[in-house]
Coordinates of C-alpha atoms (C1' of nucleotides) in Angstrom, one line a residue:
Chain A
M1465 CA -36.9 -85.0 -5.0
M1466 CA -36.1 -83.2 -8.1
Q1467 CA -36.8 -85.0 -11.4
C1468 CA -33.1 -85.0 -12.2
G1469 CA -32.4 -87.1 -9.1
C1470 CA -30.9 -84.4 -7.0
T1471 CA -31.8 -84.4 -3.4
S1472 CA -33.1 -81.2 -1.8
A1473 CA -29.9 -80.8 0.1
E1474 CA -28.2 -80.7 -3.3
L1475 CA -30.5 -78.0 -4.4
S1476 CA -28.3 -75.2 -3.2
L1477 CA -28.4 -72.1 -5.1
S1478 CA -26.5 -71.6 -8.2
T1479 CA -24.1 -74.4 -7.7
H1480 CA -26.8 -76.9 -8.4
H1481 CA -26.3 -77.2 -12.1
K1482 CA -22.7 -76.6 -12.0
T1483 CA -22.1 -79.8 -10.2
H1484 CA -24.9 -81.8 -11.9
S1485 CA -25.1 -82.6 -15.5
C1486 CA -28.9 -83.0 -15.7
K1487 CA -30.3 -81.2 -18.7
R1488 CA -33.5 -79.9 -17.2
G1489 CA -32.8 -76.4 -16.6
V1490 CA -33.9 -75.2 -13.3
F1491 CA -31.7 -72.2 -13.3
L1492 CA -31.1 -72.2 -17.0
G1493 CA -34.7 -71.8 -18.2
F1494 CA -37.8 -73.8 -18.5
K1495 CA -39.0 -75.3 -21.6
P1496 CA -42.3 -73.9 -22.5
Q1497 CA -43.8 -77.1 -24.0
G1498 CA -46.6 -78.7 -22.1
H1499 CA -47.3 -75.7 -19.8
S1500 CA -49.9 -73.9 -21.8
K1501 CA -52.2 -73.8 -18.9
V1502 CA -49.9 -71.8 -16.7
V1503 CA -46.8 -70.8 -18.6
A1504 CA -46.9 -68.2 -21.3
L1505 CA -46.3 -69.6 -24.6
P1506 CA -43.6 -67.8 -26.7
K1507 CA -45.2 -65.3 -28.9
K1508 CA -45.6 -66.1 -32.5
N1509 CA -43.3 -64.4 -34.9
T1510 CA -45.4 -61.9 -36.6
N1511 CA -44.0 -59.9 -39.5
K1512 CA -43.5 -57.2 -36.9
D1513 CA -40.6 -59.1 -35.3
K1514 CA -38.1 -60.2 -37.8
N1515 CA -39.3 -59.8 -41.3
K1516 CA -39.1 -56.1 -41.7
K1517 CA -40.7 -56.0 -45.1
Y1518 CA -42.1 -52.7 -46.0
G1519 CA -44.2 -51.9 -49.0
G1520 CA -44.5 -49.0 -51.3
I1521 CA -41.6 -46.6 -51.7
L1522 CA -40.0 -47.4 -48.3
P1523 CA -37.6 -50.2 -49.3
S1524 CA -36.0 -48.1 -52.0
I1525 CA -35.7 -45.1 -49.8
L1526 CA -34.2 -47.2 -47.0
Q1527 CA -31.8 -48.8 -49.3
N1528 CA -30.6 -45.5 -50.8
L1529 CA -30.1 -44.1 -47.4
K1530 CA -28.1 -47.0 -46.5
V1531 CA -25.6 -46.7 -49.3
D1532 CA -25.7 -42.9 -49.7
S1533 CA -24.1 -40.7 -47.2
N1534 CA -25.8 -37.6 -48.5
V1535 CA -29.1 -37.8 -46.7
V1536 CA -30.5 -34.6 -48.2
M1537 CA -29.8 -35.4 -51.8
T1538 CA -31.1 -38.9 -51.4
L1539 CA -34.3 -37.7 -49.9
D1540 CA -34.7 -34.8 -52.3
S1541 CA -34.7 -37.3 -55.1
F1542 CA -38.0 -38.7 -53.8
C1543 CA -40.6 -36.2 -54.7
G1544 CA -43.5 -38.1 -53.4
K1545 CA -45.0 -37.2 -50.0
L1546 CA -44.3 -39.5 -47.1
S1547 CA -46.9 -40.2 -44.5
P1548 CA -46.1 -39.7 -40.8
K1549 CA -46.0 -43.5 -40.5
E1550 CA -43.5 -43.8 -43.3
Q1551 CA -41.5 -41.1 -41.8
T1552 CA -41.4 -43.0 -38.5
V1553 CA -40.2 -46.1 -40.2
I1554 CA -37.4 -44.3 -42.0
L1555 CA -36.3 -42.6 -38.7
K1556 CA -36.4 -45.9 -36.9
E1557 CA -34.4 -47.8 -39.5
Q1558 CA -31.4 -45.4 -39.3
G1559 CA -28.6 -46.9 -37.4
K1560 CA -26.4 -43.9 -36.4
W1561 CA -27.8 -41.2 -34.3
D1562 CA -26.3 -38.5 -36.5
K1563 CA -28.0 -39.9 -39.6
V1564 CA -31.3 -40.0 -37.6
L1565 CA -30.8 -36.3 -36.9
R1566 CA -30.1 -35.5 -40.5
V1567 CA -33.1 -37.4 -41.8
F1568 CA -35.2 -35.6 -39.2
E1569 CA -33.9 -32.2 -40.2
W1570 CA -34.9 -33.0 -43.8
F1571 CA -38.4 -34.0 -42.7
K1572 CA -38.8 -30.9 -40.7
S1573 CA -37.6 -28.8 -43.7
Q1574 CA -40.6 -30.0 -45.7
K1575 CA -43.3 -27.4 -46.0
D1576 CA -46.1 -29.6 -44.9
Y1577 CA -44.4 -31.4 -42.1
V1578 CA -46.4 -31.7 -38.9
P1579 CA -44.5 -32.1 -35.6
N1580 CA -45.1 -35.5 -34.3
V1581 CA -44.5 -36.9 -30.9
I1582 CA -43.6 -40.4 -32.2
H1583 CA -40.9 -39.0 -34.5
Y1584 CA -39.5 -37.1 -31.5
N1585 CA -39.6 -40.2 -29.5
V1586 CA -37.7 -42.2 -32.1
V1587 CA -35.0 -39.4 -32.4
L1588 CA -34.7 -38.9 -28.7
R1589 CA -34.2 -42.7 -28.1
A1590 CA -31.5 -42.9 -30.8
L1591 CA -29.7 -39.9 -29.1
G1592 CA -30.2 -41.5 -25.7
R1593 CA -28.9 -44.9 -26.7
A1594 CA -25.8 -43.2 -28.2
Q1595 CA -25.5 -41.2 -25.0
K1596 CA -25.5 -37.9 -26.9
W1597 CA -27.0 -36.1 -23.9
D1598 CA -26.5 -32.5 -25.2
E1599 CA -28.1 -33.4 -28.5
L1600 CA -30.9 -35.0 -26.7
R1601 CA -31.5 -31.9 -24.6
L1602 CA -31.5 -29.7 -27.7
C1603 CA -34.0 -32.0 -29.3
W1604 CA -36.1 -31.9 -26.2
V1605 CA -36.2 -28.2 -26.1
E1606 CA -37.0 -28.0 -29.8
M1607 CA -39.8 -30.5 -29.2
A1608 CA -41.3 -28.2 -26.6
K1609 CA -40.9 -25.2 -28.8
N1610 CA -42.9 -27.0 -31.5
G1611 CA -45.7 -27.6 -29.0
V1612 CA -45.2 -31.4 -28.9
M1613 CA -45.9 -32.8 -25.5
P1614 CA -44.1 -35.8 -24.1
T1615 CA -46.1 -38.9 -23.5
N1616 CA -45.8 -42.0 -21.3
N1617 CA -43.8 -43.5 -24.2
T1618 CA -41.4 -40.6 -24.1
Y1619 CA -40.8 -40.8 -20.4
A1620 CA -40.4 -44.6 -20.4
M1621 CA -37.8 -44.3 -23.0
L1622 CA -36.0 -41.5 -21.3
V1623 CA -35.9 -43.3 -18.0
D1624 CA -34.6 -46.3 -19.7
V1625 CA -31.7 -44.7 -21.6
Y1626 CA -30.6 -42.5 -18.6
G1627 CA -30.9 -45.4 -16.3
K1628 CA -29.0 -47.8 -18.5
A1629 CA -26.3 -45.2 -18.8
G1630 CA -26.1 -45.1 -15.0
L1631 CA -27.2 -41.5 -14.7
M1632 CA -29.5 -42.0 -11.8
K1633 CA -29.9 -38.4 -10.8
E1634 CA -31.1 -37.4 -14.1
T1635 CA -33.3 -40.5 -14.3
L1636 CA -34.9 -39.3 -11.1
L1637 CA -35.4 -35.9 -12.6
W1638 CA -37.2 -37.3 -15.6
I1639 CA -39.5 -39.2 -13.3
K1640 CA -40.1 -36.0 -11.3
H1641 CA -40.6 -34.1 -14.6
M1642 CA -43.3 -36.7 -15.6
N1643 CA -45.0 -36.3 -12.2
L1644 CA -44.9 -32.5 -12.5
R1645 CA -46.5 -32.7 -15.8
G1646 CA -49.3 -34.7 -14.2
I1647 CA -48.7 -37.7 -16.5
F1648 CA -49.6 -40.9 -14.6
P1649 CA -47.2 -43.7 -15.6
D1650 CA -48.9 -46.5 -17.4
E1651 CA -47.8 -50.1 -16.7
V1652 CA -44.8 -50.1 -19.1
T1653 CA -43.5 -46.8 -17.8
M1654 CA -44.0 -48.0 -14.1
S1655 CA -42.2 -51.2 -15.0
T1656 CA -39.4 -49.4 -16.6
V1657 CA -38.9 -47.2 -13.6
I1658 CA -38.9 -50.1 -11.3
K1659 CA -36.4 -52.0 -13.4
V1660 CA -34.1 -49.0 -13.4
L1661 CA -34.4 -48.3 -9.6
K1662 CA -33.9 -52.0 -8.9
D1663 CA -30.8 -52.2 -10.9
A1664 CA -29.5 -49.3 -9.1
K1665 CA -30.3 -51.0 -5.8
E1666 CA -32.7 -48.3 -4.9
Y1667 CA -35.1 -50.8 -3.5
D1668 CA -37.0 -48.5 -1.1
R1669 CA -37.5 -45.9 -3.8
A1670 CA -38.7 -48.7 -6.2
D1671 CA -41.1 -50.0 -3.6
R1672 CA -42.6 -46.6 -2.9
F1673 CA -43.0 -45.9 -6.6
Y1674 CA -44.8 -49.2 -7.1
K1675 CA -47.0 -48.7 -4.0
D1676 CA -47.9 -45.2 -5.1
W1677 CA -48.7 -46.4 -8.6
S1678 CA -51.0 -49.1 -7.1
I1679 CA -53.2 -46.6 -5.5
G1680 CA -53.0 -44.0 -8.3
K1681 CA -50.9 -41.5 -6.3
I1682 CA -48.3 -39.2 -7.6
V1683 CA -45.8 -38.1 -5.0
L1684 CA -43.5 -35.3 -5.7
D1685 CA -41.5 -35.2 -2.5
D1686 CA -40.5 -38.8 -3.0
L1687 CA -37.8 -38.1 -5.4
E1688 CA -35.5 -35.7 -3.6
F1689 CA -31.8 -36.2 -3.9
D1690 CA -29.6 -37.2 -1.2
N1691 CA -26.6 -35.5 -2.7
I1692 CA -27.4 -33.1 -5.4
D1693 CA -23.8 -32.0 -5.5
D1694 CA -22.7 -35.1 -7.1
M1695 CA -24.3 -34.0 -10.3
E1696 CA -22.3 -32.4 -13.0
P1697 CA -23.0 -28.7 -12.8
I1698 CA -23.4 -28.2 -16.6
S1699 CA -25.8 -30.9 -17.2
F1700 CA -27.9 -30.0 -14.2
K1701 CA -28.1 -26.4 -15.3
Q1702 CA -29.1 -27.4 -18.8
F1703 CA -31.7 -29.7 -17.3
L1704 CA -33.1 -27.0 -15.2
S1705 CA -33.4 -24.6 -18.1
T1706 CA -35.2 -27.3 -19.9
E1707 CA -37.5 -27.8 -17.0
L1708 CA -38.2 -24.1 -16.8
F1709 CA -39.0 -24.0 -20.4
C1710 CA -41.6 -26.5 -20.1
T1711 CA -44.2 -24.8 -18.1
G1712 CA -47.1 -25.6 -20.3
G1713 CA -48.1 -28.9 -19.1
R1714 CA -49.3 -28.1 -15.6
S1715 CA -52.5 -29.8 -15.1
N1716 CA -55.1 -30.4 -12.5
S1717 CA -54.6 -34.0 -12.6
L1718 CA -51.7 -33.4 -10.4
I1719 CA -54.1 -32.6 -7.6
D1720 CA -56.9 -34.9 -8.5
S1721 CA -54.8 -38.0 -8.8
G1722 CA -53.5 -37.9 -5.3
T1723 CA -56.5 -36.8 -3.4
S1724 CA -59.5 -38.4 -4.9
D1725 CA -60.8 -41.2 -2.9
V1726 CA -63.1 -42.4 -5.6
D1727 CA -60.6 -43.5 -8.2
S1728 CA -58.0 -44.7 -5.7
S1729 CA -59.0 -48.3 -6.2
V1730 CA -56.0 -50.6 -6.3
R1731 CA -54.3 -50.8 -9.6
K1732 CA -52.7 -54.1 -10.5
P1733 CA -50.3 -55.0 -13.3
R1734 CA -51.5 -57.3 -16.0
L1735 CA -48.2 -58.0 -17.7
T1736 CA -46.0 -61.1 -16.9
T1737 CA -42.8 -59.1 -17.2
T1738 CA -44.1 -56.5 -14.7
Y1739 CA -44.8 -59.2 -12.1
N1740 CA -41.4 -60.8 -12.8
T1741 CA -39.6 -57.5 -12.3
L1742 CA -41.5 -56.7 -9.1
I1743 CA -41.0 -60.2 -7.7
D1744 CA -37.3 -59.9 -8.3
L1745 CA -37.3 -56.5 -6.8
Y1746 CA -38.8 -57.7 -3.5
G1747 CA -36.5 -60.8 -3.6
K1748 CA -33.4 -58.6 -3.9
A1749 CA -34.8 -56.3 -1.2
G1750 CA -35.0 -59.4 1.1
R1751 CA -38.9 -58.9 1.4
L1752 CA -39.9 -62.5 0.7
K1753 CA -43.4 -62.0 2.0
E1754 CA -44.1 -59.3 -0.6
A1755 CA -42.5 -61.4 -3.3
A1756 CA -44.7 -64.3 -2.5
D1757 CA -47.8 -62.2 -2.3
L1758 CA -47.1 -60.9 -5.8
F1759 CA -46.7 -64.4 -7.0
A1760 CA -50.1 -65.2 -5.4
D1761 CA -51.6 -62.1 -6.9
M1762 CA -50.3 -63.3 -10.3
L1763 CA -52.2 -66.6 -9.9
K1764 CA -55.3 -64.9 -8.7
S1765 CA -55.3 -62.4 -11.6
G1766 CA -54.8 -65.1 -14.1
V1767 CA -51.6 -63.5 -15.4
A1768 CA -49.5 -66.1 -17.2
L1769 CA -46.4 -67.4 -15.5
D1770 CA -43.4 -68.0 -17.5
A1771 CA -39.8 -69.3 -17.1
F1772 CA -38.6 -66.1 -15.5
T1773 CA -41.3 -66.3 -12.9
F1774 CA -40.3 -69.8 -11.9
N1775 CA -36.6 -69.2 -12.0
T1776 CA -37.0 -66.0 -9.9
M1777 CA -39.0 -67.7 -7.4
I1778 CA -36.7 -70.7 -7.2
F1779 CA -33.8 -68.5 -6.8
I1780 CA -35.4 -66.3 -4.1
C1781 CA -36.4 -69.5 -2.1
G1782 CA -33.1 -71.2 -2.7
S1783 CA -31.0 -68.2 -1.7
H1784 CA -32.8 -67.9 1.6
G1785 CA -32.7 -71.4 2.6
Y1786 CA -36.2 -72.4 1.6
L1787 CA -35.1 -75.4 -0.2
T1788 CA -38.4 -77.3 0.1
E1789 CA -40.2 -74.3 -1.4
A1790 CA -37.6 -74.0 -4.2
E1791 CA -38.2 -77.6 -5.0
A1792 CA -41.9 -77.1 -5.0
F1793 CA -41.6 -74.4 -7.6
A1794 CA -39.4 -76.6 -9.7
R1795 CA -42.0 -79.3 -9.5
Y1796 CA -44.9 -77.0 -10.0
E1797 CA -43.4 -76.0 -13.3
D1798 CA -43.0 -79.6 -14.3
F1799 CA -46.5 -80.8 -13.6
Chain B
dA891 C1' -46.6 -49.7 -42.1
dT892 C1' -46.0 -45.3 -36.2
dA893 C1' -43.1 -45.2 -30.6
dG894 C1' -41.5 -47.2 -24.9
dG895 C1' -40.1 -51.4 -21.2
dG896 C1' -39.1 -57.0 -21.5
dT897 C1' -37.6 -59.3 -16.2
dT898 C1' -34.3 -64.6 -13.6
dA899 C1' -28.7 -66.3 -13.2
dG900 C1' -24.7 -68.0 -15.1

DNA sequence: ATAGGGTTAG
C-alpha cells in the first residue's frame, strides 16, 4: 500500500497522480530530506553556480562589453593583459554568438595570444547552440590550423549541440571523428553520446556504445550510416574536408585500446546521472533485465541514488505491469 | 577566476 493510500491496482502509470490528490510525488519528484544515506543531497550552491562575482578588471570589462556594441574599441581601452582564464570568462559571458566571435577575434589579434583549446570550446559551443554550423566549421578548421587539438570536452559539446539540433548523421560523424583520433570518451562524453542516441531512439547503437565503452573498446565500423544520401550534400562535403584536414591526430591508441587484454577490465560509471541515463535507455529499449542490473550495480558501487533514479525505476516497472515492484521502489525511497 | 553532459514524466 502506498503511503498516500492508493492501492497497487491504482498505481497505474502516469494516471496515478492525475486522479489522486496526494502530495507525495511519486512521479513528480522525491523530496531529498531524510534520504541522506541513499539519495544524493542537492549540491550546495557554491559561488560557481549563481553568484557570478568576478574580481579584478573583469566586471568592468564585462559591463562595458554589455553596453557597448563596439567590441574592438571597448577591449582596446583596456591596456592591461588578460590571462587565459580571464579570456575564458569574457568569452563565456557573451550572450550572442556573433559577439563571442568578435571578442575572440580581438583576443587572437593580440600579439601575445596563445591558442587555447578551452577558448575554442567556448566559442564552438556558442556557435553550436546558435546553430551556426558554417561558422562552427570555419572555427573548427582554424583551430586545427593553429595546432589546437580537440579534447573530450570538445567532442562532448559537439555531440550535444548537433544531437540537440536533431542532426544525427553529423552527430555520428563527430563520434567517429573522436574515435579516429584515438580519443577515448570519458564518462561525461560517453553519457552525452548515450543521451543523444537515446533521444533519437537509437537504442541498439547506444547499447553498443556503452558496452564498448565498458570494455575500453573503440569500434569504428559501428557508426556506419544506413542512408548517407539523406545528408545535405554541402554540409557533408564541408565536413569531409574538415575531416581530411585533421590528419595529425592519428595515434597508436587506436590499436592499443581495442586489442589489449590487459587493460580491458570492465569500466563502470561513477556518476548518478550516467546511471540514470543508462537505466532510462534500457527501460525505453524494453530491456528491463539490464535496467535492473544497472540499478543493482549502482547500489553495489555505492553510487548515490536520487529522485531521477527512483522515478525512472518506478516508471519502468509501472509501464510494464510490475506494479508490486513499482510500489516497492516507491516505498524504498520512503524508508 | 578556465570548458563539456545533467537524466525521469507530466
